[in-house]
Each structure stands twice: as C-alpha cells, then as structure tokens.
XYZ file of C-alpha atoms in Angstrom:
746
model
C 0.000 0.000 0.000
C 1.793 3.187 -1.171
C 0.866 5.259 1.871
C 4.430 6.486 2.371
C 4.238 8.429 -0.890
C 1.537 10.563 0.713
C 3.301 10.870 4.065
C 6.719 11.972 2.816
C 6.044 15.698 3.284
C 7.738 17.025 6.461
C 5.537 20.122 6.643
C 2.504 17.927 7.266
C 3.837 14.707 8.764
C 6.905 15.951 10.631
C 10.577 15.400 9.873
C 11.144 12.319 12.004
C 10.355 9.318 9.804
C 10.876 6.655 12.470
C 8.266 3.916 12.339
C 6.336 2.116 15.048
C 6.231 4.774 17.792
C 3.122 4.205 19.926
C 3.764 6.529 22.892
C 6.098 9.196 24.249
C 6.318 9.809 28.010
C 8.499 11.788 30.446
C 11.334 9.910 32.173
C 13.317 12.242 34.437
C 15.861 14.109 32.285
C 14.764 12.004 29.315
C 11.709 11.106 27.294
C 10.791 7.451 26.976
C 9.758 6.388 23.481
C 7.719 3.208 23.110
C 7.951 1.277 19.834
C 5.758 -1.555 18.600
C 7.649 -3.978 16.361
C 6.952 -7.597 15.484
C 3.971 -7.729 17.812
C 5.784 -6.579 20.954
C 6.633 -3.270 22.617
C 10.073 -2.015 23.611
C 11.371 1.411 24.590
C 14.438 3.559 24.704
C 15.143 6.856 26.443
C 16.330 10.032 24.733
C 17.625 13.201 26.402
C 15.281 16.139 25.996
C 15.338 19.695 27.276
C 11.819 21.065 27.876
C 11.288 24.717 27.039
C 9.316 27.921 27.499
C 9.044 30.645 24.852
C 9.408 34.230 26.108
C 9.503 37.737 24.705
C 12.506 38.660 26.873
C 14.847 36.339 28.831
C 15.123 39.054 31.493
C 11.706 37.866 32.690
C 13.542 35.012 34.390
C 15.879 37.296 36.338
C 15.893 36.040 39.921
C 15.066 32.434 39.001
C 17.497 30.166 40.835
C 17.835 27.317 38.329
C 19.968 27.396 35.169
C 18.577 27.479 31.642
C 19.940 27.825 28.130
C 18.719 30.714 25.979
C 18.174 30.247 22.249
C 17.587 33.405 20.212
C 15.090 32.719 17.437
C 15.201 34.547 14.101
C 12.775 37.387 13.479
C 11.153 39.992 15.673
C 7.849 38.349 16.550
C 6.846 38.319 20.212
C 8.211 34.932 21.287
C 11.779 35.192 20.039
C 13.587 33.429 22.869
C 13.434 29.741 23.694
C 14.446 28.946 27.281
C 15.616 25.334 27.657
C 15.766 23.496 30.992
C 17.542 20.388 32.226
C 14.399 18.678 33.518
C 10.624 18.854 33.428
C 10.586 19.751 37.116
C 12.811 22.790 36.508
C 10.648 23.827 33.552
C 7.528 23.672 35.736
C 9.293 25.711 38.415
C 10.160 28.353 35.796
C 6.550 28.447 34.639
C 5.393 29.062 38.200
C 8.042 31.756 38.629
C 6.875 33.546 35.460
C 3.226 33.320 36.469
C 4.001 34.861 39.867
C 6.220 37.563 38.400
C 3.977 38.620 35.487
C 0.655 37.998 37.283
C -0.707 36.279 34.140
C -0.949 32.682 32.989
C 0.573 31.421 29.770
C -2.831 31.249 28.104
C -3.796 34.850 28.885
C -4.013 37.366 26.070
C -0.848 39.462 26.025
C 1.109 37.020 28.188
C 4.865 37.527 27.635
C 5.574 33.781 27.813
C 4.211 30.657 26.123
C 4.267 27.329 27.943
C 3.057 23.947 26.666
C 1.860 21.911 29.624
C 2.335 18.483 28.024
C 5.960 17.309 27.907
C 5.182 14.741 25.209
C 3.660 17.484 23.047
C 6.811 19.579 23.564
C 8.980 16.682 22.411
C 6.813 16.012 19.349
C 6.790 19.734 18.474
C 10.547 20.207 18.603
C 11.653 16.909 17.024
C 9.061 16.528 14.262
C 8.129 13.119 15.635
C 4.598 11.758 15.268
C 3.057 8.536 16.495
C 1.934 5.465 14.534
C 3.995 5.966 11.363
C 4.529 2.679 9.563
C 1.780 0.970 11.555
C -1.588 -0.238 10.368
C -4.557 0.494 12.607
C -5.012 -3.251 13.109
C -1.459 -3.560 14.471
C -2.256 -1.440 17.525
C -3.159 -3.478 20.586
C -6.505 -2.239 21.884
C -8.416 -3.390 24.960
C -12.108 -2.551 25.315
C -13.480 -2.471 28.853
C -17.012 -2.319 30.258
C -18.241 -2.797 33.822
C -21.585 -3.541 35.441
C -22.369 -2.425 38.976
C -24.839 -3.349 41.669
C -27.295 -0.968 43.295
C -28.503 -1.175 46.889
C -32.203 -1.740 47.567
C -34.229 1.462 47.602
C -31.952 3.360 45.208
C -32.254 3.976 41.466
C -28.573 4.415 40.564
C -25.290 2.793 41.536
C -23.019 4.938 43.690
C -19.297 4.079 43.938
C -19.159 5.640 47.410
C -21.909 3.329 48.704
C -20.286 0.182 50.106
C -22.985 -2.201 48.810
C -22.773 -0.953 45.210
C -19.862 -3.130 44.181
C -18.602 -3.925 40.700
C -20.295 -7.195 39.738
C -18.892 -7.802 36.249
C -16.008 -6.611 34.058
C -16.062 -7.532 30.369
C -12.868 -7.292 28.308
C -12.214 -7.751 24.604
C -8.976 -7.046 22.783
C -8.257 -6.258 19.160
C -6.856 -9.753 18.571
C -10.201 -11.360 19.356
C -9.625 -12.477 22.934
C -12.575 -11.787 25.229
C -13.436 -12.600 28.811
C -15.712 -11.674 31.692
C -14.406 -11.224 35.231
C -17.343 -12.551 37.227
C -18.554 -11.068 40.467
C -20.248 -14.327 41.483
C -16.847 -16.032 41.528
C -14.596 -13.215 42.726
C -14.845 -10.639 45.490
C -14.534 -7.025 44.393
C -10.855 -6.762 45.462
C -10.186 -9.975 43.533
C -12.000 -8.542 40.506
C -9.803 -5.441 40.567
C -6.609 -7.483 40.923
C -7.741 -9.707 38.045
C -8.301 -6.569 35.965
C -4.741 -5.435 36.757
C -3.439 -8.810 35.584
C -5.526 -8.701 32.407
C -4.114 -5.286 31.479
C -0.535 -6.440 32.127
C -1.119 -9.572 30.051
C -2.679 -7.721 27.112
C -0.263 -4.759 27.316
C -2.588 -2.552 25.242
C -1.532 0.599 23.437
C -5.128 1.800 23.792
C -7.799 1.249 26.427
C -11.268 2.107 25.201
C -14.812 2.130 26.533
C -18.106 3.906 26.018
C -18.367 6.743 28.536
C -15.296 5.147 30.078
C -14.047 8.350 31.721
C -17.239 9.374 33.444
C -18.425 5.924 34.447
C -16.187 2.859 34.132
C -12.814 4.349 35.081
C -14.280 6.725 37.642
C -16.126 3.849 39.307
C -13.115 1.513 39.180
C -10.858 4.190 40.673
C -13.168 4.910 43.597
C -13.748 1.227 44.396
C -9.995 0.550 44.182
C -9.332 3.333 46.700
C -12.027 1.919 48.963
C -10.211 -1.445 49.030
C -6.646 -0.122 48.931
C -5.965 -1.764 45.561
C -3.172 -0.196 43.503
C -4.080 0.119 39.810
C -0.595 -0.312 38.331
C -1.707 0.040 34.719
C 1.164 2.169 33.393
C 3.865 0.633 31.232
C 6.298 1.639 33.960
C 4.113 0.174 36.712
C 2.680 3.553 37.705
C -0.913 4.285 38.657
C -3.061 6.461 36.377
C -2.799 10.220 36.759
C -6.320 11.544 37.334
C -7.484 15.093 36.592
C -10.848 15.190 38.425
C -12.415 18.125 36.594
C -11.083 18.101 33.041
C -13.182 19.883 30.436
C -13.690 19.164 26.776
C -15.350 21.673 24.463
C -17.236 20.458 21.430
C -19.219 22.828 19.224
C -21.157 24.859 21.802
C -21.065 22.202 24.532
C -18.711 21.862 27.480
C -18.260 18.341 28.810
C -16.761 17.856 32.240
C -15.075 14.536 32.964
C -12.436 12.953 35.205
C -9.506 12.461 32.838
C -7.193 9.471 33.232
C -3.663 9.426 31.806
C -1.981 6.018 31.831
C 1.779 5.949 31.272
C 2.635 4.589 27.836
C -0.985 4.055 26.831
C -3.889 6.064 25.383
C -7.435 6.145 26.751
C -10.024 6.668 24.012
C -13.666 7.198 24.947
C -16.027 6.095 22.172
C -18.635 8.395 23.754
C -16.387 11.273 22.622
C -15.839 9.747 19.173
C -19.593 9.406 18.696
C -20.166 13.084 19.491
C -17.361 14.177 17.171
C -18.974 12.119 14.412
C -22.378 13.652 15.110
C -21.130 17.248 14.968
C -20.401 16.661 11.285
C -23.289 14.332 10.446
C -26.148 15.298 12.791
C -27.969 12.001 12.389
C -27.801 10.304 15.788
C -30.862 10.085 18.004
C -28.828 9.326 21.128
C -25.210 8.922 22.211
C -25.965 5.842 24.325
C -24.095 2.660 23.402
C -27.132 0.599 22.371
C -28.660 3.288 20.160
C -25.330 4.091 18.514
C -24.533 0.409 17.922
C -27.874 -0.022 16.171
C -27.284 3.116 14.106
C -23.919 1.858 12.852
C -25.256 -1.694 12.446
C -22.682 -3.260 14.777
C -25.298 -4.714 17.163
C -25.595 -8.489 16.798
C -29.000 -9.911 15.878
C -29.002 -12.033 19.048
C -27.645 -9.243 21.255
C -28.701 -9.485 24.913
C -30.484 -6.426 26.322
C -31.060 -5.625 29.979
C -32.778 -2.634 31.530
C -30.494 -0.785 33.920
C -32.994 -1.273 36.736
C -32.787 -5.070 36.281
C -29.010 -5.504 36.477
C -28.782 -6.147 40.227
C -31.670 -8.625 40.078
C -30.067 -10.406 37.127
C -26.806 -10.734 39.064
C -28.670 -12.433 41.899
C -31.065 -14.563 39.869
C -29.542 -15.127 36.420
C -25.875 -14.103 36.349
C -25.275 -15.796 32.987
C -27.743 -13.347 31.412
C -25.851 -10.436 32.960
C -22.489 -11.681 31.681
C -23.825 -12.164 28.154
C -25.172 -8.605 28.296
C -21.847 -7.230 29.575
C -19.888 -9.063 26.890
C -22.192 -7.745 24.161
C -21.569 -4.226 25.492
C -17.816 -4.576 25.163
C -18.075 -6.170 21.705
C -20.094 -3.206 20.460
C -17.653 -0.780 22.064
C -14.674 -2.303 20.263
C -16.605 -2.261 16.971
C -17.376 1.442 17.447
C -13.731 2.171 18.201
C -12.605 0.384 15.031
C -15.132 2.341 12.986
C -14.819 5.831 14.493
C -11.246 5.765 15.801
C -9.560 5.184 12.449
C -9.659 8.814 11.168
C -8.120 9.959 14.469
C -5.417 7.304 14.188
C -4.561 8.813 10.790
C -4.547 12.352 12.201
C -2.195 11.278 14.999
C 0.341 10.488 12.269
C 0.171 14.154 11.243
C -0.151 16.222 14.409
C 2.323 16.490 17.312
C -0.126 15.080 19.863
C -0.740 11.767 21.542
C -3.694 9.766 20.213
C -5.659 10.620 23.361
C -4.997 14.358 23.000
C -5.466 14.502 19.233
C -9.102 13.460 19.735
C -9.909 16.282 22.151
C -8.022 19.127 20.468
C -10.062 21.415 18.223
C -9.388 21.734 14.496
C -7.841 25.199 14.813
C -5.580 24.094 17.682
C -4.306 21.150 15.651
C -3.642 23.363 12.617
C -1.791 25.819 14.881
C 0.505 23.025 16.048
C 1.716 22.456 12.470
C 2.875 26.082 12.290
C 4.516 25.916 15.712
C 6.391 22.724 14.791
C 7.818 24.142 11.565
C 8.659 27.557 13.045
C 10.564 25.900 15.896
C 12.355 23.604 13.453
C 13.492 26.625 11.426
C 14.426 28.513 14.583
C 12.023 31.357 13.901
C 10.204 33.583 16.375
C 6.492 32.991 16.894
C 3.827 35.729 17.082
C 1.850 36.114 20.297
C -1.748 35.032 20.437
C -4.201 37.874 20.230
C -7.818 38.460 21.143
C -8.162 40.825 18.191
C -11.347 40.058 16.314
C -13.000 41.551 13.276
C -16.751 41.523 12.929
C -17.438 40.313 9.434
C -20.325 38.968 7.428
C -20.505 35.202 7.027
C -21.389 33.093 4.027
C -24.294 33.901 1.747
C -27.483 32.012 2.626
C -30.951 32.546 1.226
C -34.219 30.696 0.775
C -35.870 31.953 -2.397
C -38.807 29.587 -2.463
C -40.534 27.710 0.375
C -42.599 24.566 -0.075
C -42.188 21.612 -2.432
C -40.207 21.980 -5.664
C -39.464 19.244 -8.205
C -37.036 18.222 -9.620
C -33.934 19.555 -7.843
C -30.209 19.645 -8.594
C -27.507 20.553 -6.079
C -24.209 22.050 -7.173
C -21.419 23.262 -4.934
C -17.900 24.603 -5.077
C -15.414 21.967 -3.987
C -13.847 23.343 -0.772
C -14.987 26.890 -1.542
C -13.032 28.812 1.095
C -9.732 26.911 0.691
C -10.051 27.275 -3.089
C -10.530 31.028 -2.712
C -7.539 31.308 -0.382
C -5.347 29.536 -2.933
C -6.784 31.342 -5.963
C -6.457 34.805 -4.408
C -3.338 34.089 -2.280
C -5.069 34.905 1.003
C -2.916 33.972 3.989
C -2.321 35.202 7.553
C -0.308 38.403 7.631
C 1.741 37.103 10.579
C 2.905 33.952 8.763
C 6.398 35.330 8.118
C 7.720 32.046 6.717
C 4.812 31.698 4.297
C 3.760 28.191 5.331
C -0.015 28.612 5.134
C -0.637 28.403 1.388
C 1.967 25.697 0.574
C 0.563 23.567 3.391
C -2.976 24.060 2.113
C -1.919 23.281 -1.466
C -0.153 20.087 -0.324
C -3.222 18.963 1.570
C -5.453 19.526 -1.438
C -3.041 17.680 -3.720
C -2.800 14.786 -1.269
C -6.552 14.581 -0.961
C -6.938 14.251 -4.732
C -4.197 11.602 -4.772
C -5.847 9.681 -1.932
C -9.238 9.851 -3.688
C -7.671 8.411 -6.833
C -5.911 5.691 -4.842
C -9.246 4.770 -3.262
C -10.769 4.406 -6.749
C -7.802 2.342 -7.978
C -7.579 0.148 -4.863
C -7.386 -3.588 -5.531
C -8.905 -4.631 -2.195
C -11.606 -3.420 0.182
C -9.178 -2.734 3.092
C -6.997 -0.667 0.757
C -10.009 1.256 -0.559
C -11.211 1.912 3.008
C -7.760 3.159 4.043
C -7.427 5.702 1.247
C -11.045 6.807 1.474
C -10.593 7.503 5.198
C -7.329 9.303 4.433
C -8.952 11.594 1.862
C -11.774 12.353 4.313
C -9.188 13.353 6.930
C -7.507 15.633 4.396
C -10.901 17.122 3.493
C -11.580 17.986 7.145
C -8.133 19.565 7.501
C -8.475 21.543 4.269
C -11.799 22.990 5.353
C -10.368 23.758 8.811
C -7.881 26.251 7.395
C -10.555 28.911 6.974
C -11.801 28.308 10.528
C -8.240 28.684 11.756
C -7.830 31.940 9.869
C -10.854 33.507 11.565
C -10.345 32.057 15.049
C -8.984 34.367 17.736
C -6.406 33.202 20.291
C -4.165 31.354 17.825
C -0.660 32.430 16.925
C -1.186 32.894 13.192
C -4.906 33.654 12.875
C -5.990 36.666 10.812
C -9.653 37.757 11.066
C -9.126 40.447 8.405
C -8.024 37.838 5.870
C -10.932 35.610 6.949
C -13.359 38.457 6.256
C -11.959 38.812 2.743
C -12.408 35.075 2.156
C -16.093 35.213 3.109
C -16.590 38.329 0.967
C -15.178 36.538 -2.051
C -17.312 33.529 -1.166
C -20.457 35.643 -1.303
C -19.366 37.168 -4.613
C -18.723 33.704 -6.060
C -22.078 32.277 -4.981
C -23.996 35.320 -6.258
C -22.145 35.019 -9.554
C -23.215 31.364 -9.747
C -26.831 32.370 -9.075
C -26.750 34.863 -11.952
C -25.217 32.268 -14.270
C -27.871 29.683 -13.331
C -30.697 32.153 -13.880
C -29.265 33.056 -17.277
C -29.484 29.364 -18.175
C -33.157 29.267 -17.157
C -32.631 27.552 -13.785
C -34.499 28.613 -10.626
C -32.422 28.755 -7.399
C -34.323 27.508 -4.336
C -31.864 27.335 -1.406
C -28.413 28.922 -1.198
C -26.070 27.859 1.602
C -22.512 29.303 1.722
C -20.851 27.016 -0.842
C -23.707 25.429 -2.765
C -27.036 25.995 -4.494
C -30.154 23.845 -4.752
C -32.005 24.748 -7.928
C -34.784 23.634 -10.250
C -33.106 22.871 -13.579
C -34.275 24.620 -16.731
C -36.931 22.938 -18.860
C -34.391 21.902 -21.509
C -32.520 19.660 -19.032
C -33.664 16.146 -19.962
C -31.514 14.213 -17.497
C -28.199 13.902 -15.707
C -26.147 14.458 -18.853
C -27.745 17.841 -19.495
C -27.379 18.761 -15.818
C -23.668 17.877 -15.887
C -23.215 20.005 -18.997
C -24.967 22.919 -17.290
C -22.726 22.648 -14.220
C -19.679 22.441 -16.488
C -20.579 25.746 -18.136
C -21.127 27.405 -14.735
C -17.744 26.148 -13.523
C -15.988 27.296 -16.690
C -17.305 30.838 -16.232
C -15.722 31.201 -12.765
C -12.108 32.176 -11.946
C -9.429 29.519 -12.377
C -9.157 27.250 -9.347
C -12.855 27.546 -8.459
C -14.506 24.296 -9.515
C -18.258 23.675 -9.371
C -19.442 20.083 -9.022
C -22.808 18.380 -9.417
C -23.300 17.163 -5.859
C -26.761 15.589 -6.060
C -29.959 15.029 -8.048
C -33.339 14.754 -6.331
C -36.902 13.999 -7.309
C -38.233 16.686 -4.964
C -37.284 19.144 -2.221
C -39.337 20.561 0.626
C -37.934 23.887 1.839
C -39.214 24.827 5.288
C -36.950 27.740 6.161
C -33.308 28.688 5.624
C -31.012 25.678 6.216
C -34.030 23.469 6.974
C -35.151 21.248 4.132
C -35.919 17.688 3.058
C -34.721 16.002 -0.110
C -36.223 12.957 -1.797
C -33.939 10.994 -4.077
C -35.018 9.196 -7.195
C -34.813 5.983 -5.160
C -37.501 7.333 -2.814
C -35.199 7.823 0.167
C -35.622 11.039 2.130
C -32.796 13.093 3.632
C -33.745 15.728 6.206
C -31.440 18.628 7.083
C -31.739 21.277 9.800
C -32.748 21.317 13.451
C -36.147 22.779 12.584
C -37.093 19.494 10.920
C -35.187 16.942 12.989
C -34.243 18.299 16.393
C -32.856 15.617 18.710
C -34.140 17.600 21.667
C -37.708 17.157 20.445
C -39.899 14.374 21.813
C -39.922 11.240 19.650
C -43.632 11.425 18.837
C -43.139 14.948 17.461
C -40.111 13.897 15.402
C -42.017 10.963 13.954
C -45.073 13.091 13.186
C -42.929 15.687 11.455
C -41.075 13.040 9.461
C -44.342 11.487 8.254
C -45.768 14.921 7.480
C -42.731 15.871 5.389
C -42.872 12.542 3.562
C -46.505 13.212 2.616
C -45.681 16.706 1.408
C -42.880 15.383 -0.808
C -45.195 12.750 -2.268
C -48.037 15.207 -3.022
C -50.235 13.764 -0.280
C -50.707 16.910 1.794
C -54.451 16.220 1.864
C -53.789 13.248 4.197
C -51.948 15.253 6.874
C -55.134 16.025 8.813
C -55.874 12.312 9.057
C -52.286 11.712 10.222
C -52.722 14.371 12.908
C -55.944 12.773 14.172
C -54.222 9.389 14.296
C -51.466 10.803 16.513
C -54.043 12.429 18.798
C -55.685 9.037 19.158
C -52.386 7.368 20.001
C -51.651 9.982 22.661
C -55.028 9.385 24.291
C -54.851 5.599 24.157
C -54.233 3.428 27.190
C -50.789 1.876 27.398
C -49.017 4.931 25.975
C -45.255 4.289 25.891
C -43.543 6.937 28.019
C -40.432 6.788 25.794
C -42.572 8.046 22.882
C -43.299 11.361 24.616
C -40.136 11.665 26.732
C -37.646 14.420 26.030
C -33.875 13.951 26.272
C -31.627 16.953 26.883
C -27.887 17.375 27.338
C -26.783 19.438 30.335
C -24.663 22.312 29.018
C -23.299 23.160 32.465
C -23.131 21.557 35.890
C -26.328 21.432 37.969
C -24.575 23.521 40.636
C -23.821 26.238 38.078
C -27.464 26.149 36.927
C -28.685 26.552 40.494
C -26.382 29.528 41.106
C -27.413 31.272 37.870
C -31.044 30.683 38.760
C -30.462 32.278 42.167
C -28.888 35.311 40.510
C -31.671 35.573 37.930
C -29.262 34.889 35.059
C -31.212 32.066 33.452
C -34.636 30.443 33.229
C -35.832 27.264 34.881
C -35.077 24.003 33.081
C -36.845 20.673 33.508
C -33.682 18.682 32.744
C -31.671 20.502 35.412
C -34.467 20.160 37.953
C -34.413 16.395 37.352
C -30.614 16.350 37.748
C -30.739 18.306 41.012
C -33.307 15.982 42.545
C -31.662 12.742 41.365
C -29.895 10.286 43.596
C -26.701 10.473 41.544
C -24.150 13.091 40.503
C -24.712 14.757 37.122
C -22.000 16.633 35.215
C -21.990 19.020 32.268
C -22.473 16.918 29.139
C -24.729 14.308 30.781
C -28.072 13.517 29.180
C -31.375 13.587 31.090
C -34.646 12.004 29.910
C -37.945 13.117 31.390
C -41.667 13.388 30.770
C -44.235 15.926 31.968
C -46.948 14.999 34.443
C -49.545 17.175 36.125
C -52.625 18.371 34.281
C -53.584 21.038 31.782
C -52.110 21.963 28.427
C -50.243 24.958 29.863
C -48.400 23.052 32.618
C -44.849 24.315 33.223
C -42.479 21.467 32.347
C -39.930 22.345 35.044
C -42.628 22.149 37.734
C -44.151 18.839 36.616
C -41.189 16.956 35.138
C -40.564 13.329 36.088
C -37.549 11.127 35.258
C -38.438 8.443 32.718
C -37.213 5.772 35.114
C -39.872 6.800 37.639
C -42.799 6.140 35.277
C -45.223 3.472 36.532
C -47.303 1.981 33.682
C -49.818 0.678 36.230
C -50.412 4.224 37.466
C -49.689 6.452 34.434
C -49.435 10.166 35.107
C -48.507 11.520 31.660
C -50.061 14.918 30.983
C -51.932 14.046 27.781
C -53.339 17.549 27.255
C -49.819 18.999 27.424
C -48.562 16.669 24.705
C -51.650 17.126 22.518
C -51.094 20.886 22.644
C -47.446 20.481 21.606
C -48.558 18.393 18.637
C -51.168 20.987 17.663
C -48.580 23.777 17.814
C -46.167 21.780 15.658
C -48.812 21.098 13.009
C -49.693 24.791 12.996
C -46.150 25.655 11.845
C -46.731 23.656 8.659
C -50.152 25.079 7.820
C -48.773 27.377 5.076
C -47.842 24.201 3.170
C -51.140 22.344 3.752
C -54.496 22.582 1.953
C -56.541 25.434 3.367
C -59.685 24.536 5.256
C -62.902 25.698 3.619
C -64.441 28.900 5.029
C -67.882 30.492 4.595
C -66.454 32.553 1.744
C -65.493 29.367 -0.113
C -69.008 27.864 0.065
C-alpha cells in the first residue's frame, strides 16, 4: 500500500520518519519512546530539554535554576526559547513567570508561552509523530465495560456506597480475545486485581470504553481506593494520573469529565468519538451505546439487552444473562472504536499530539501546532496570540422559495473557502515564513491523490484506508478557513478571513446569476452550494452535468463547481431546513427545525411522516395523520419513551442553580431532574424526562418526572400537554397544507 508516498512531506507529517512509535512519556531528564515492532513493545530513552518561549529572557531574572537561551530569528513576540535540564525545573520556571507577570501562559498578552504536556513539547521540537509505519489493526486495543450493583431502595449505583460493588467486568482485545471477570466467583478486590493482571497480560496501546471516563474508570478508581488496591496500569508500573475536573469543548457544549492518563498508553472514549462524528453528520438520536450500535449496524442480531434497573436482580437470579449482556456491550464498544477511531489514528500520524490528546483538540488548535512545529524547526520567532477580532459577514445564505419543488439539482464549489484562499493568495499576515498556502496546497493535492488511490484500490481494506485518508484531508483543508478567523491562535488573521467570506459571497452570487441566465431557478443557497430547479431543456443527468460544467468554466481559475446531487423533490421549510427525496424514494432531512434531537420522539415521527406526505403530493392526508397521533396519545398503554424528552446538560447542575439564584437564566426541567436525582450529574450528561400534572399549559420544570420513575400501572402523563405540543407543531406547517374551507369558499 503506497501510503508512504503521501506521508513523505515534512511540513505535514513531521521530519522524524521513524516507524512504530506508539507513545512518548516523560522519564526524568529524558523522554521514553515506546515502539511496537513484530507484535511486541520495547522502549528507549532520549535526552530532551523542555522549554518555554518568552519575549525577553530578562523575565527570568531572579530564578534560581539554570537554563539555556536560544535566540530565534525574526522579531515576533516569542523570540527566545528557554531550555531546561528537567521537566521539574521547567515547571518551576513556569510558576516563577506566572508569579512575576501575574498572568498565565494562556492569557491574552502574556509575555511567555508554555506547553503543559511534555510529550507534546517533544513532538513539536523533534518533528516526531506517532503510529507511522503501523496499520490500525497492528495497535493493541483493549475494550473495557463494567456492570455495577445498586442497593435496595436506590435507582442508581453509587461508587461511594459500600454495597454498590462492581459485579462484572467484560474485556475484549483487538486480537479477538474476550473474557468476563465474574462477580459471582470473585470478590470485588479480587476482581480489581484480576483486571490489573488482564491489562498487564494484554499490554494494550489503547484502552477504550463507552463513557469510560465518566463511568467505568471513575467507578473503578473509587472502588480501588475503597479497598486499597493499587491500579498499576502504566507501562512503567505507575498508577493512572487523574485530573478530576477536566473539560472538553465540542461545538457549543462543554463536557466535564475525570480524565485518566496512563503511562505509555492512550485512553479513548467512544462516547467522545460518537459526538465528534455527530457534529459533522447530525444524524444520531442518542449517544448511548445501544442506540449508537444499532445506528452503525454493529449490534448483533441475538444481542442481549437488559434494563439498567434489572441488572442487580439479574446478578442475583440469572448471572449468565448479565455476563452475556456485559460481553455484548464490550463487543459493540470495540466495533465502534474500530469504525470511528480510524480517522483519528490517521490524524495522529500528522499532528504532534498523543492519540488521546489529538481526539480532544479542536481543528484550529491542531492546525496551529503544524505552524509551531515548523517555526521551531526553522528557529524562527512565533507571534503572540491575540484576542483581536473583526466583525465580518458570514457566508451567503438565502431561501428563495418555500414549499415543495421538483425536480432539484444541487451544485457546490469543492472546498470553496480553501479554493478562494489559494486562488487569491489569502494567507495570515503574521505567517512570516509563508507556510499557510503551501501547506494548504499540499493537503489539497494529497486529498486528490488519496481519492484516486481509493478508486484504484485492488482490495476493500486498501479502498477503506485511502477513502478515510482523503476524508481526513478534506476535514483539515476545510479547517484552514476556521483557523484563519479564530482568535487566540498564533497565526490567525480575522481580516483575511473576512476577505475570504466576501469573495465567497461574490462567487455564490455570480453562480446564481449564471444559473438564472441558463433558465434555472435557485431555491436554497447555503454558503458554498445551491439547490435549484433545472431549466426545462434539461432532460436528465447528462444535461445537468453540462450545465454545471458551463457554470464552472465561467468562474475564476481554481474555483470548480461540481454536481453534488440530483433529487426527485425538495421541501424547503426555512433557511437551512429542508428535506430532499432521491429518485430511489429515500428522504434526507437537514436542519434542526425538521429533525431536532431535543424534540420528543412522537413529534419527530409526526414531522417526518408529514414531510414525507408533502414530498409525495399527499398533503391532503396530513389532517388524518394528525388525528391518528391524537388518538395514540389518548390511548391506554401509551409508551412513556414516545413522549419523553432527552436533553444534554450544558453546564453543571450547581452552576445552573447559582445562575437561577442570581436571575441569570430560566428554569429548566432537565436541570431540575438532575438536582433531585440520587446520583451526581455533570456538564455533558443527558437527562430524559416526561411531563406529568394536568392542563395543556403546565410548566415542564414544575411537573417533570424522570423516565425511570414512570409506573405503567399508574400512568401520570399529561396528555393535554402533549396534545397541545402536537397541535402547535402542526400549525407551523399550515402554510404548506391545503386550506380549510371557510364560509367565503361555500
């Protein structure tokens, strides 16, 4: 597989071409580098001098420990590199600078720049990256999943409650070995010691689990402390380093979790991978393991399912059922890791981060690290981060026609913003070495090469490899614009970003004019693409391709328009909210207004059926559909899950309570449930609830109930409340439905 031909560019993949590196860790005055070769792991230590970048070495006047000073070329802010004999001395210097300057390294205008991860420092300065020369399948991965008991009278397991012991630990490694450590045969201390032995025996490069940080590892750690068991999981025999309140930001969400770092290994949470996938695809109903496994079709047909409330009873009465369930959990987890972890494995070959850190770093931060690595290699000063922002208009979006239109063609500009940056030579003003555009051009060239290699592949594994590689390059290419406009990065340039979006708007408007001149009718315009009704003379795909070719040929060189899709019909609801029906009958829905995950399932299903009827010219049957749903809501035996709402906590319950006290936010049903629960909730947790009480105008936060508390023998669902929500939803679609007859129509 000619992967090396794509990876032989130092600017992107680093200058150290050593193969088989799976981890880099601190080791006193050295760094310890772990290699995987011939199925086993060995290490060697290299001397390394950790560093801090400063604007003036005089800042360290009065510091008692020695350091070497390297003057970097250029006059940018960080033009001195202070090098220390050990990590401990580097940390002491950081603390000295923080005390002297009264600012942290991350503060805007800080006169020093410190990277808090020694491994990242080593990777930055040496051009080393992990996993070169390794296939994903060569990494040793261990998936882990635990089940826990729950004392009588409680709804949730609590690791601080003595009775709530770990009752099962399922393990499965990437070589096919699987086992269950059974709580009916081992005491909890024996279970934990057996887990230690299993990790030593497997010697995994990666430990993975679904929600492993916030549940499995957290629970294991607390039970181990309770019993005085040492979890010597590190490759040097050390215990995990735990950061109790780590935070991970994704899109507009902050997720709090207890982070574990295990020496020589990487911990990958598939719960994180699932959310990263969903940010781009927006098609998951839930982030729970079972729902996600079904979505990705990795759930076995004979998979064992157990309700969480039945786990303790199953352990007592039918432990074999519990162990089958636990093993199915860990099988699905490993399958998800193999599916969703691969693109991040490929990115770890590029960026100077560990596998674990590459997953949680944002796109702009990862791009920034490429600049830092090359600037340090060339011995050049680095500009300071700035909070300077420029308010600028975004991409051009417009809905020109609401309702159902048929047929529809979608054209878009391939990587619009990166293409504009290359075509018009738009780069950050502070990129003195001029790396931005060559790096972007290399990425685009590599993506095209990888796409071609995927087409020419002689086997399915080879095709999958190159397809995943080109998708990674696509993400990176499109991240360059985001980096340009992001504040707080060393080479960002909001002024240049504003010019890119201006040219983007000009390009799209030019395309609209060209389409109209051809007799086409634009329907929906969204930043880099246009949905339009083709002109009457278009008799099929060939004519549509010819039309797109003429549009592309009329644009500046380097701006290429592609036919991205053909559809039988399109329903446009509002800007960025639409449904498309392919010629095969399948329907694709885009936009939170038509498929919000936060909406109750019965409303989502009603809306999906309504949209399907609109697309198929059956709007006259919507009233009958509405009446059917009303009947289902009023029927006996209503499934609470059908009307329940699931929300993700965007802050901690304690923060919510304080903001409520200060009048800084409104009441929330999900947070009220979290505050009254018998377990600890963190930012990023999901809460499912239904509304009880009576009356259509009941306040949800006053009458909310956790789904687990619902008693089907004594149902207390507020039917009028849910009927009213359905009526209000239908009302939003009335402009697209047949009008009811009035006296004036008779």
